[in-house]
Coordinates of C-alpha atoms (C1' of nucleotides) in Angstrom, one line a residue:
Chain Z
M1 CA 29.8 21.2 -30.6
G2 CA 30.4 17.0 -31.2
T3 CA 31.0 14.4 -34.1
R4 CA 28.0 14.5 -37.0
D5 CA 27.4 11.7 -34.8
D6 CA 25.4 13.8 -31.9
Y7 CA 23.0 14.4 -34.0
K8 CA 22.2 10.3 -33.7
F9 CA 19.8 9.3 -31.1
L10 CA 19.2 5.3 -31.5
T11 CA 15.9 3.2 -31.1
I12 CA 16.3 1.3 -28.2
K13 CA 14.9 -1.3 -30.4
D14 CA 19.2 -0.6 -32.3
A15 CA 20.8 0.3 -28.9
Y16 CA 20.0 -3.4 -28.1
S17 CA 22.5 -4.5 -30.8
S18 CA 25.5 -2.1 -29.6
I19 CA 26.6 -3.5 -26.9
N20 CA 29.3 -1.9 -25.2
Q21 CA 29.5 1.6 -27.7
K22 CA 28.8 5.2 -26.1
V23 CA 24.8 6.6 -27.9
N24 CA 22.6 8.9 -27.3
L25 CA 19.1 7.8 -26.5
I26 CA 15.8 9.6 -26.6
G27 CA 12.9 7.6 -24.4
I28 CA 9.2 8.3 -22.3
I29 CA 10.6 7.0 -18.7
L30 CA 8.2 3.8 -17.5
E31 CA 9.2 3.8 -14.4
F32 CA 12.0 4.7 -11.9
G33 CA 13.6 4.2 -8.6
F34 CA 14.6 6.7 -6.2
P35 CA 18.2 7.5 -5.5
K36 CA 20.4 5.2 -3.6
R37 CA 23.5 5.5 -1.8
T38 CA 26.3 2.4 -4.3
R39 CA 28.5 0.5 -2.5
G40 CA 30.7 3.0 -4.1
T41 CA 31.5 6.5 -3.3
D42 CA 28.5 7.9 -5.8
Y43 CA 24.0 8.2 -5.7
C44 CA 22.4 5.3 -8.2
C45 CA 19.6 6.4 -9.8
S46 CA 17.7 3.4 -11.9
L47 CA 15.0 4.1 -14.4
R48 CA 13.4 2.4 -17.6
I49 CA 13.2 3.6 -20.5
I50 CA 10.9 2.7 -23.7
D51 CA 10.1 4.3 -27.6
E52 CA 8.0 3.1 -30.1
T53 CA 10.3 0.5 -31.1
H54 CA 10.6 -1.2 -27.9
H55 CA 7.6 -0.7 -25.4
Q56 CA 6.9 -3.5 -23.9
T57 CA 10.2 -4.2 -21.9
G58 CA 12.5 -1.2 -22.9
M59 CA 15.5 -0.7 -21.1
S60 CA 16.9 -0.9 -18.2
V61 CA 19.4 2.9 -17.7
N62 CA 21.4 3.2 -14.4
I63 CA 22.7 6.3 -13.9
F64 CA 25.1 7.3 -11.1
A65 CA 26.7 10.2 -9.5
E66 CA 28.6 12.0 -6.6
N67 CA 26.1 12.7 -5.2
A68 CA 21.3 12.8 -5.3
E69 CA 21.1 15.9 -6.5
R70 CA 23.1 15.5 -9.8
L71 CA 21.0 12.7 -9.9
P72 CA 17.7 12.7 -12.4
H73 CA 15.0 14.5 -10.6
V74 CA 12.2 12.3 -12.2
A75 CA 9.3 14.8 -12.2
A76 CA 6.9 11.9 -13.1
G77 CA 6.7 8.8 -15.4
G78 CA 5.5 9.3 -18.9
D79 CA 8.5 12.6 -18.7
I80 CA 11.3 12.2 -21.8
I81 CA 15.0 12.1 -20.8
Q82 CA 17.7 12.1 -23.2
L83 CA 20.7 10.6 -22.8
S84 CA 24.1 11.2 -24.2
H85 CA 27.1 8.6 -24.4
V86 CA 25.5 6.1 -22.8
M87 CA 27.0 2.8 -23.3
V88 CA 25.5 -0.1 -23.6
K89 CA 26.7 -2.8 -21.4
K90 CA 25.6 -6.7 -21.1
H91 CA 24.8 -7.7 -17.9
G92 CA 23.7 -11.4 -17.9
E93 CA 20.9 -11.6 -20.6
E94 CA 19.8 -8.4 -19.7
I95 CA 21.5 -5.6 -21.8
N96 CA 21.1 -2.3 -20.2
A97 CA 21.8 1.7 -20.8
V98 CA 25.1 2.6 -18.0
F99 CA 25.6 6.4 -18.0
N100 CA 28.5 7.3 -16.6
K101 CA 29.8 10.7 -15.2
K102 CA 32.9 11.5 -17.4
Y103 CA 31.7 11.8 -20.3
S104 CA 27.7 10.9 -20.3
S105 CA 24.4 13.6 -19.9
F106 CA 21.0 13.7 -18.9
A107 CA 18.3 16.2 -19.9
L108 CA 14.6 15.5 -18.5
Y109 CA 11.8 17.2 -20.1
K110 CA 7.9 16.7 -18.9
G111 CA 6.0 14.0 -21.2
E112 CA 2.6 15.5 -21.5
D113 CA 3.4 19.2 -22.0
G114 CA 1.5 18.2 -25.7
D115 CA 3.3 19.8 -28.4
D116 CA 3.7 23.2 -28.5
V117 CA 8.0 23.0 -30.3
D118 CA 8.3 25.9 -28.0
D119 CA 8.3 24.3 -24.7
V120 CA 11.0 22.2 -25.2
A121 CA 12.4 23.3 -22.6
P122 CA 14.4 20.5 -20.3
Y123 CA 12.8 21.1 -17.0
Q124 CA 16.4 19.4 -15.3
F125 CA 19.6 18.8 -17.6
S126 CA 23.2 17.6 -16.1
S127 CA 26.4 19.8 -16.7
K128 CA 27.6 18.5 -19.8
F129 CA 24.7 18.6 -21.1
L130 CA 24.2 20.8 -24.6
Q131 CA 21.4 21.7 -25.9
R132 CA 20.4 22.1 -29.7
D133 CA 17.7 23.5 -31.8
E134 CA 17.9 19.3 -33.4
D135 CA 16.7 17.9 -30.2
K136 CA 13.1 19.1 -30.4
N137 CA 11.6 17.6 -33.0
F138 CA 12.6 14.5 -30.9
I139 CA 10.9 15.7 -28.5
V140 CA 7.8 16.5 -29.9
N141 CA 7.0 13.6 -32.0
L142 CA 7.9 11.0 -28.7
R143 CA 5.5 13.3 -26.8
K144 CA 3.2 12.7 -29.8
W145 CA 3.5 8.4 -29.8
L146 CA 2.6 8.8 -25.8
L147 CA -0.4 10.3 -26.5
S148 CA -1.9 7.2 -28.9
F149 CA 0.4 4.9 -27.1
E150 CA -1.6 2.7 -24.9
L151 CA 0.2 0.8 -22.1
R152 CA -1.1 -3.0 -22.2
E153 CA 0.0 -4.3 -18.8
D154 CA -0.3 -7.5 -18.1
A155 CA -3.7 -7.6 -15.3
S156 CA -1.4 -10.7 -13.1
D157 CA 1.8 -8.6 -12.5
F158 CA -0.3 -6.3 -10.6
P159 CA -2.2 -8.2 -7.8
M160 CA -5.3 -6.4 -6.2
L161 CA -5.3 -6.5 -2.0
R162 CA -7.4 -8.5 -2.1
E163 CA -4.9 -11.1 -3.2
I164 CA -1.9 -10.2 -1.7
K165 CA 1.0 -12.4 -0.5
E166 CA 3.8 -11.7 2.2
G167 CA 6.7 -11.1 -0.4
H168 CA 7.8 -8.8 -3.1
I169 CA 5.1 -7.4 -5.8
N170 CA 3.8 -5.0 -7.6
L171 CA 0.8 -3.3 -6.7
A172 CA -1.7 -0.6 -8.8
C173 CA -3.5 1.8 -5.9
K174 CA -4.7 5.2 -5.3
I175 CA -3.0 7.8 -2.3
V176 CA -4.9 8.2 0.2
H177 CA -3.0 10.1 2.3
C178 CA 0.7 10.5 3.1
C179 CA 2.1 11.1 6.6
E180 CA 4.9 11.8 9.3
V181 CA 3.5 9.6 11.7
A182 CA 6.8 10.6 14.2
Q183 CA 10.4 11.9 13.7
D184 CA 11.4 10.1 9.8
E185 CA 8.6 8.0 10.1
W186 CA 6.5 8.0 7.1
F187 CA 3.7 6.1 6.5
I188 CA 1.7 5.5 2.7
F189 CA -1.9 4.7 2.7
V190 CA -3.8 3.2 -0.2
W191 CA -6.4 1.5 -1.4
D192 CA -7.4 -0.2 -4.7
G193 CA -11.6 -1.2 -3.0
T194 CA -10.9 -4.3 -2.2
D195 CA -10.2 -6.2 1.3
T196 CA -6.9 -7.4 2.2
P197 CA -7.1 -11.0 3.8
S198 CA -7.2 -11.9 6.8
N199 CA -4.3 -13.3 8.7
V200 CA -3.9 -15.7 11.7
V201 CA -3.3 -14.0 14.9
C202 CA -0.2 -15.1 16.8
S203 CA -0.5 -12.7 20.3
K204 CA -0.6 -14.5 23.7
L205 CA -3.9 -13.5 24.7
E206 CA -1.9 -13.7 28.4
D207 CA 0.0 -10.4 27.6
E208 CA -2.9 -8.8 26.0
M209 CA -3.2 -6.3 28.9
S210 CA 0.4 -5.3 29.0
C211 CA 1.1 -5.8 25.6
P212 CA -2.2 -5.4 23.6
L213 CA -2.7 -6.5 19.8
P214 CA -2.7 -2.9 18.2
L215 CA -5.0 -1.3 16.5
Q216 CA -3.2 -0.2 13.8
P217 CA 0.6 -0.6 12.4
E218 CA 1.1 3.3 13.0
R219 CA 2.1 3.3 16.7
L220 CA -0.4 6.3 17.6
P221 CA -4.5 6.1 15.9
L222 CA -5.0 8.4 13.0
P223 CA -7.1 11.8 13.9
R224 CA -11.8 11.0 13.4
E225 CA -11.3 14.0 11.2
L226 CA -8.8 12.1 8.8
L227 CA -9.9 9.4 9.1
C228 CA -13.1 10.4 7.9
T229 CA -11.5 11.2 4.5
F230 CA -10.7 7.8 3.9
P231 CA -12.9 5.6 2.1
T232 CA -15.3 3.2 4.8
V233 CA -14.9 0.3 2.4
G234 CA -11.8 -1.6 1.0
S235 CA -8.9 -2.0 3.0
I236 CA -6.4 0.7 3.6
L237 CA -2.8 -0.4 3.3
R238 CA -0.1 0.9 5.3
I239 CA 3.1 1.4 3.2
T240 CA 6.9 2.0 4.9
F241 CA 10.1 2.9 3.9
D242 CA 13.3 0.9 4.2
I243 CA 15.5 2.8 5.7
G244 CA 18.3 4.4 2.9
V245 CA 15.1 5.5 0.9
D246 CA 15.2 9.7 1.0
K247 CA 11.8 10.5 1.9
N248 CA 12.4 13.8 0.2
Y249 CA 10.4 12.7 -3.0
L250 CA 7.3 11.7 -0.9
H251 CA 5.7 14.4 -3.6
L252 CA 6.0 11.8 -6.4
L253 CA 2.8 10.2 -4.5
P254 CA 0.2 13.1 -4.2
I255 CA -3.0 12.3 -2.4
G256 CA -5.7 10.9 -4.6
K257 CA -3.7 10.3 -7.3
W258 CA -3.4 6.4 -8.8
I259 CA -0.1 4.9 -9.0
K260 CA 2.1 1.1 -10.1
F261 CA 4.2 0.4 -7.7
V262 CA 6.7 -2.1 -8.7
N263 CA 8.7 -4.4 -6.7
M264 CA 6.9 -3.5 -2.7
R265 CA 8.0 -5.0 0.1
L266 CA 4.6 -6.6 2.0
E267 CA 4.8 -7.8 4.7
V268 CA 2.5 -9.0 8.4
H269 CA 3.2 -7.6 11.4
A270 CA 0.8 -9.0 14.8
G271 CA -1.9 -9.9 11.8
L272 CA -1.7 -6.9 10.7
W273 CA -0.5 -5.9 6.5
F274 CA 2.1 -3.2 5.4
G275 CA 3.8 -2.4 2.5
V276 CA 7.9 -1.3 3.1
F277 CA 8.7 0.7 0.3
T278 CA 12.5 -0.7 0.0
P279 CA 15.9 1.0 -2.1
F280 CA 14.4 -1.9 -4.6
T281 CA 10.8 -0.2 -5.3
K282 CA 10.2 1.8 -8.2
L283 CA 7.1 4.0 -9.2
R284 CA 5.8 2.8 -12.7
Y285 CA 4.2 5.7 -15.4
T286 CA 0.1 5.7 -14.3
P287 CA -1.7 7.8 -16.8
N288 CA -5.2 8.4 -15.6
D289 CA -6.9 6.1 -18.6
D290 CA -4.9 3.3 -17.3
C291 CA -6.6 -0.2 -17.9
L292 CA -5.2 -1.8 -14.7
I293 CA -6.5 1.4 -13.4
L294 CA -10.1 1.6 -14.5
E295 CA -10.0 -2.2 -14.1
C296 CA -9.9 -1.4 -10.5
Q297 CA -12.5 1.3 -10.0
R298 CA -15.3 -0.4 -11.9
L299 CA -14.5 -3.5 -9.6
Y300 CA -15.1 -1.1 -6.4
D301 CA -18.3 0.8 -8.6
Q302 CA -20.1 -2.7 -8.8
R303 CA -19.4 -4.0 -5.1
I304 CA -20.7 -0.9 -3.8
S305 CA -23.4 -1.0 -5.8
L306 CA -23.9 -4.6 -4.5
E307 CA -26.4 -5.0 -1.0
L308 CA -23.7 -7.1 0.6
G309 CA -21.0 -4.9 -0.5
R310 CA -19.6 -4.0 2.6
M311 CA -19.1 -7.1 4.0
P312 CA -15.9 -8.5 4.7
S313 CA -15.4 -10.2 0.8
S314 CA -14.2 -13.7 2.7
S315 CA -16.7 -13.4 5.0
L316 CA -19.3 -14.0 2.2
P317 CA -21.5 -16.4 2.2
L318 CA -21.7 -15.6 6.1
S319 CA -22.1 -18.3 8.1
T320 CA -24.2 -17.4 11.0
C321 CA -23.6 -20.9 13.6
T322 CA -21.4 -18.4 15.8
T323 CA -23.4 -15.5 16.6
E324 CA -27.1 -14.1 16.3
V325 CA -28.5 -10.6 15.9
N326 CA -31.2 -8.8 15.9
Y327 CA -31.8 -6.1 12.9
D328 CA -32.2 -8.3 10.7
H329 CA -33.2 -5.2 8.5
V330 CA -30.5 -3.1 9.3
P331 CA -27.6 -3.0 6.7
Y332 CA -24.5 -4.0 7.7
V333 CA -21.9 -1.4 7.4
T334 CA -18.0 -1.5 8.4
L335 CA -15.9 -0.7 10.9
M336 CA -14.5 2.6 8.7
D337 CA -18.2 3.5 8.8
V338 CA -18.1 3.2 12.3
L339 CA -15.1 5.1 13.3
T340 CA -16.3 7.9 10.6
H341 CA -19.9 7.3 11.0
S342 CA -21.3 11.5 11.7
E343 CA -23.0 11.3 15.1
V344 CA -21.0 10.1 18.5
T345 CA -23.8 8.3 19.1
A346 CA -25.0 5.2 16.8
K347 CA -25.9 1.7 16.3
F348 CA -24.4 -0.4 13.3
K349 CA -24.3 -3.7 12.2
C350 CA -20.8 -5.1 10.8
V351 CA -19.5 -8.1 10.8
A352 CA -16.1 -9.1 12.1
R353 CA -13.7 -10.9 14.2
V354 CA -12.2 -11.3 17.1
V355 CA -9.0 -11.0 16.9
A356 CA -7.8 -9.8 21.3
A357 CA -9.7 -10.4 24.5
L358 CA -9.3 -8.7 27.6
P359 CA -9.4 -10.4 30.3
R360 CA -8.7 -13.8 28.5
E361 CA -9.6 -16.1 31.5
P362 CA -13.8 -16.5 31.9
E363 CA -13.7 -16.9 35.5
K364 CA -12.1 -13.6 35.2
L365 CA -15.1 -11.5 32.7
R366 CA -17.0 -10.8 35.7
S367 CA -16.2 -7.5 37.6
P368 CA -16.5 -7.7 41.3
F369 CA -20.5 -6.8 40.9
G370 CA -20.8 -9.7 39.2
T371 CA -21.2 -8.0 35.7
Y372 CA -19.8 -9.4 32.8
R373 CA -17.4 -6.0 31.7
M374 CA -15.0 -7.2 29.0
R375 CA -12.9 -5.3 26.1
L376 CA -12.1 -7.5 22.4
T377 CA -10.3 -6.6 19.6
L378 CA -12.6 -6.7 16.3
E379 CA -11.0 -7.0 13.1
D380 CA -12.9 -6.4 9.5
P381 CA -10.6 -5.4 6.4
T382 CA -10.8 -1.5 6.5
M383 CA -10.1 -1.8 10.8
R384 CA -9.6 -2.2 14.5
I385 CA -11.7 -1.4 17.5
H386 CA -11.9 -2.1 20.7
A387 CA -15.4 -3.0 21.5
F388 CA -16.8 -3.9 24.9
V389 CA -19.3 -6.3 26.5
L390 CA -21.1 -4.4 29.6
A391 CA -23.5 -6.4 31.9
E392 CA -26.4 -6.6 30.4
D393 CA -24.8 -7.1 26.8
G394 CA -23.0 -10.0 28.5
E395 CA -26.0 -11.8 29.2
T396 CA -27.3 -11.7 25.6
L397 CA -23.9 -13.0 24.4
F398 CA -23.1 -15.3 26.7
D399 CA -26.6 -16.4 27.1
G400 CA -26.8 -15.8 31.3
Y401 CA -23.7 -16.4 33.2
P402 CA -23.3 -20.4 32.2
E403 CA -21.0 -22.8 34.2
I404 CA -16.9 -21.5 32.9
D405 CA -16.8 -24.8 31.0
N406 CA -19.8 -23.4 28.9
L407 CA -18.5 -19.6 29.3
T408 CA -14.5 -21.0 28.2
R409 CA -16.0 -22.6 25.1
K410 CA -18.2 -19.8 23.6
L411 CA -15.4 -17.1 24.4
N412 CA -12.9 -19.8 22.5
R413 CA -15.7 -20.4 19.2
L414 CA -15.5 -16.4 19.1
L415 CA -11.8 -16.3 19.1
G416 CA -11.0 -19.5 17.2
I417 CA -9.0 -21.6 19.3
S418 CA -11.1 -25.0 19.1
D419 CA -11.7 -27.7 22.2
C420 CA -9.0 -29.5 21.7
D421 CA -6.9 -27.0 21.3
D422 CA -7.0 -26.1 24.9
S423 CA -4.5 -27.3 26.5
I424 CA -2.5 -24.0 27.6
G425 CA 0.7 -24.2 25.1
A426 CA -2.3 -24.8 22.1
K427 CA -3.7 -21.2 23.5
D428 CA -0.5 -19.3 22.6
G429 CA -0.8 -21.0 18.6
P430 CA -2.0 -19.0 16.1
R431 CA -5.8 -18.6 15.4
N432 CA -7.7 -18.3 12.8
P433 CA -10.9 -16.4 14.5
P434 CA -14.5 -16.7 12.3
W435 CA -16.5 -14.4 10.3
V436 CA -19.4 -13.3 13.5
P437 CA -22.1 -11.2 12.7
F438 CA -22.2 -8.1 15.8
C439 CA -24.5 -5.0 17.2
L440 CA -22.4 -2.5 17.6
K441 CA -23.3 0.5 19.1
S442 CA -21.6 3.9 20.1
Y443 CA -21.6 5.8 23.0
Y444 CA -19.5 8.4 25.2
I445 CA -19.5 9.0 28.7
D446 CA -18.2 12.7 29.1
K447 CA -20.5 15.3 27.8
S448 CA -17.8 18.2 27.8
D449 CA -16.0 16.3 25.1
I450 CA -18.5 13.8 23.4
W451 CA -15.8 13.2 20.3
G452 CA -12.7 12.1 22.8
C453 CA -14.6 9.7 25.1
R454 CA -16.1 7.5 22.6
Y455 CA -16.2 4.0 22.9
F456 CA -18.1 1.2 21.2
R457 CA -20.1 -1.7 23.4
I458 CA -21.6 -5.0 21.5
F459 CA -25.1 -5.5 22.5
D460 CA -28.2 -7.4 21.1
T461 CA -25.9 -10.8 19.5
K462 CA -25.7 -13.5 21.3
I463 CA -23.4 -16.5 20.6
V464 CA -26.1 -19.9 19.5
E465 CA -25.5 -23.0 21.3
E466 CA -23.0 -25.5 19.2
A467 CA -25.5 -27.6 17.5
Chain V
dT1 C1' 33.9 1.1 -9.9
dT2 C1' 29.5 2.0 -7.9
dG3 C1' 23.9 -1.1 -9.9
dG4 C1' 21.7 -4.5 -12.6
dG5 C1' 16.4 -7.7 -8.3
dG6 C1' 13.9 -10.2 -5.0

DNA sequence: TTGGGG
C-alpha cells in the first residue's frame, strides 16, 4: 500500500495547477487515438479526459508502454480511466499528464454500465495497478455525472460532408460499412445524409480507354448485395488508413454507429473524396443522443421529405439549358437508387455530371455501321456509373447526325469544356461539368446472368441547342 | 527518451 496521498484523486481543474507533480486522476475519456510507435522504442497513445470540473477541453494524457498490448485498449469513448502517479507537465501553452511506465498505472472501466457499486471491476489495468475499495465511489460518481452530462459540441468544429475541404478536419458521421478490400487495405464507409461537394476533374480524356476515370475509390466495385444495404441519398465517404495505423481497433467502429472523428485528413483523387485515418486521428465520445448526431438526423429527415430531396444539393435550382428529358412526371432518383434498384430492367430520371467520355473524339462516336456507340461516365454525389449512348439514343441526344463542329460543341458542353478551351492543351485542363438531367435505363445482355451483365444506357435525353 | 497537432 502506498502513502496517504494515494487515496486522493485530483480534479482536472486542480491538476492544472500541479505542474511537475505526480498526481492521481480519474476521468471520462472524451477522445482517444489508436496506439502508435514512438520515435524511441516505446508505443504511445494519447487520450483526453474530462470531469465535472473541466468538461470543455479536459486534459490530454500521453501514455507510454513497451508494446501496444500494454497500452490502454479503450473500448469506447465515455469509458472511465483511473491514472495513478502521472506527471503533470507543461508543453508550450498546454498542460497535460504523462504516464511513465516505470511508476504510473492505469485502469479502465466501462462508462455507461450504470451505478451498481458492485459492478466496478476494471476491464483492463496495467501491471502496477492496485484495486482499492476506496476507488469504487469515484467510479460510481463519475458514471452518475456522465448520465446527467450533456456534451456541448460546437457544430462549426464538425463540418458536414457537404462542407468538407481538403486538409485536416473533424467529422461526425454514421459507419455504413467497414471491410478489407485487398490484403491489409481497409476501408471504412461513412455517411451523414448530405452531399460532398463536387470536384473538378483533371483526367486526360484521350486516356479514358487505357486509364479510365475510376468509378469508386476502392479498386473493385462493391457487390450489389452490399450496396443495397447503403443509404441511397447522401454521399458515402470512403476512409482509408495511413501506414502505421493499427487495424486491430476497427471493432471500435461498428456498422450503424454514429461516431465523431477528430483530425481526419481529407483528400481528392481523380475527383473523388476520401478520408485518411492517420496516427493523429482520434475517436471522440459520441452518445446516441449527441446534439450533432440528432441534428444530422433531423436535416436528413427534412431532406428526404422534400420532393427534390434526392437531387444533388448543388444542382439546385436545376438549370435545364444543357439537356431536355422526357418523363416530366417521374421524380428524380440518385445513381445509388439506380444501382440498387430491385429490378434488373428499369427506367430512371437522374441529375448527373459527365466526368468522362469514350471515345472522346467526335469523329469516332459512331461505329463502323454508322450508328452511335459511346460510353459516358456519370457522377452524382452518391456514385459514378458508366452509361452507354447507343444507336437511336445517340440520335436523340445529339439531334441526328450533326456536323463534327456541332457534335464537338455538344459533347464539350456535357463535359464542361468551353469552346474557347478547344485547343489541344486546354482539353486536358481541369473540367467542371454541369449538372444535367438524364433518362437512364438498365438492361441485360445475357439471360443466364442478368445481374452479372447489367448495363445502363441513356435514352430520351437531348442536348439543347445553345440560345 | 518517446509525444503533445496539422
